[in-house]
XYZ file of C-alpha atoms in Angstrom:
106
model
C 13.124 35.850 95.734
C 14.502 37.442 92.460
C 14.730 35.550 89.744
C 16.988 36.172 86.561
C 19.107 34.655 83.885
C 22.858 34.824 83.492
C 23.325 34.330 79.547
C 26.753 33.700 78.577
C 29.215 33.616 75.629
C 31.482 31.013 75.864
C 33.320 32.179 72.610
C 34.006 35.479 73.911
C 37.158 37.420 75.181
C 40.532 35.584 75.924
C 39.589 33.509 79.431
C 37.867 30.363 80.354
C 34.244 31.242 81.075
C 33.785 28.571 83.817
C 35.280 29.566 86.825
C 34.184 33.489 86.613
C 30.802 31.738 85.746
C 30.780 30.179 88.792
C 31.794 32.938 90.782
C 29.549 35.431 89.484
C 26.604 32.922 90.149
C 27.933 32.638 93.805
C 28.056 36.050 94.321
C 24.242 37.187 92.606
C 22.963 33.691 94.801
C 24.118 35.134 97.927
C 22.482 38.763 96.717
C 19.397 37.344 96.701
C 19.242 35.956 92.963
C 17.508 32.719 91.821
C 19.652 32.144 88.713
C 19.483 30.612 85.703
C 22.440 29.607 83.532
C 22.091 29.793 79.891
C 25.076 28.868 77.731
C 24.685 30.419 73.834
C 25.399 28.357 71.759
C 27.319 29.386 68.369
C 23.890 30.311 66.094
C 21.927 30.565 68.676
C 19.886 34.131 68.726
C 20.328 36.589 71.708
C 17.446 38.063 70.870
C 15.038 35.733 71.054
C 16.267 34.574 74.417
C 16.103 37.534 75.818
C 12.420 37.845 74.534
C 11.976 34.422 76.563
C 13.390 36.076 79.573
C 10.888 38.795 79.278
C 8.122 36.612 78.536
C 8.679 34.174 81.771
C 8.668 37.382 83.943
C 12.041 37.591 84.712
C 13.705 40.395 86.671
C 16.403 40.587 85.127
C 18.845 39.133 82.453
C 22.642 39.117 83.260
C 25.103 39.431 79.938
C 28.593 37.342 80.493
C 29.793 38.929 77.095
C 30.845 41.119 74.792
C 29.989 44.420 73.028
C 27.857 42.610 70.631
C 26.297 40.380 73.357
C 25.445 43.172 75.944
C 24.090 45.151 72.517
C 21.712 42.376 71.116
C 20.169 41.866 74.439
C 19.913 45.547 75.656
C 17.844 46.244 72.598
C 15.689 43.638 73.348
C 14.986 44.724 77.140
C 14.575 48.036 76.178
C 10.981 49.425 77.057
C 10.560 45.685 79.378
C 10.264 45.670 83.091
C 13.371 43.219 82.860
C 16.382 44.557 83.766
C 19.943 44.088 82.327
C 22.873 43.320 84.355
C 26.570 43.291 82.365
C 29.347 41.089 83.079
C 31.965 42.234 80.731
C 34.218 39.169 79.623
C 34.858 40.510 75.779
C 38.180 41.032 74.426
C 37.415 45.307 74.156
C 34.922 45.737 76.456
C 33.944 49.141 74.839
C 30.432 49.157 75.905
C 31.567 48.778 79.702
C 34.510 50.530 79.505
C 32.427 53.801 78.202
C 29.940 53.471 81.364
C 32.945 52.975 83.724
C 32.401 49.855 84.914
C 35.196 48.142 86.384
C 37.601 45.525 84.697
C 36.576 42.181 85.899
C 39.523 39.802 87.556
C 39.890 36.699 86.008
């Protein structure tokens, strides 16, 4: 089974994260992922979280958040063997729009 962290920022976006996180975890588990859910606390460092995921040998880090969260984690994972998954849940989601990712339904 592939292991991954799902890091979410409860302050990102305009919608409550709880129901969305539940649906995302369900879909990922059905797809064969073993998911560890990590809620970002207000002053926590996303780069440290991503570095820890790399050290633990995670196959992927799924980010639920906005452009800032995605950018911090992406820059840390760059060059590692840990893949990045993006579930855009910020206010603008410019990064996701530029890549043509579909908008998420809440």
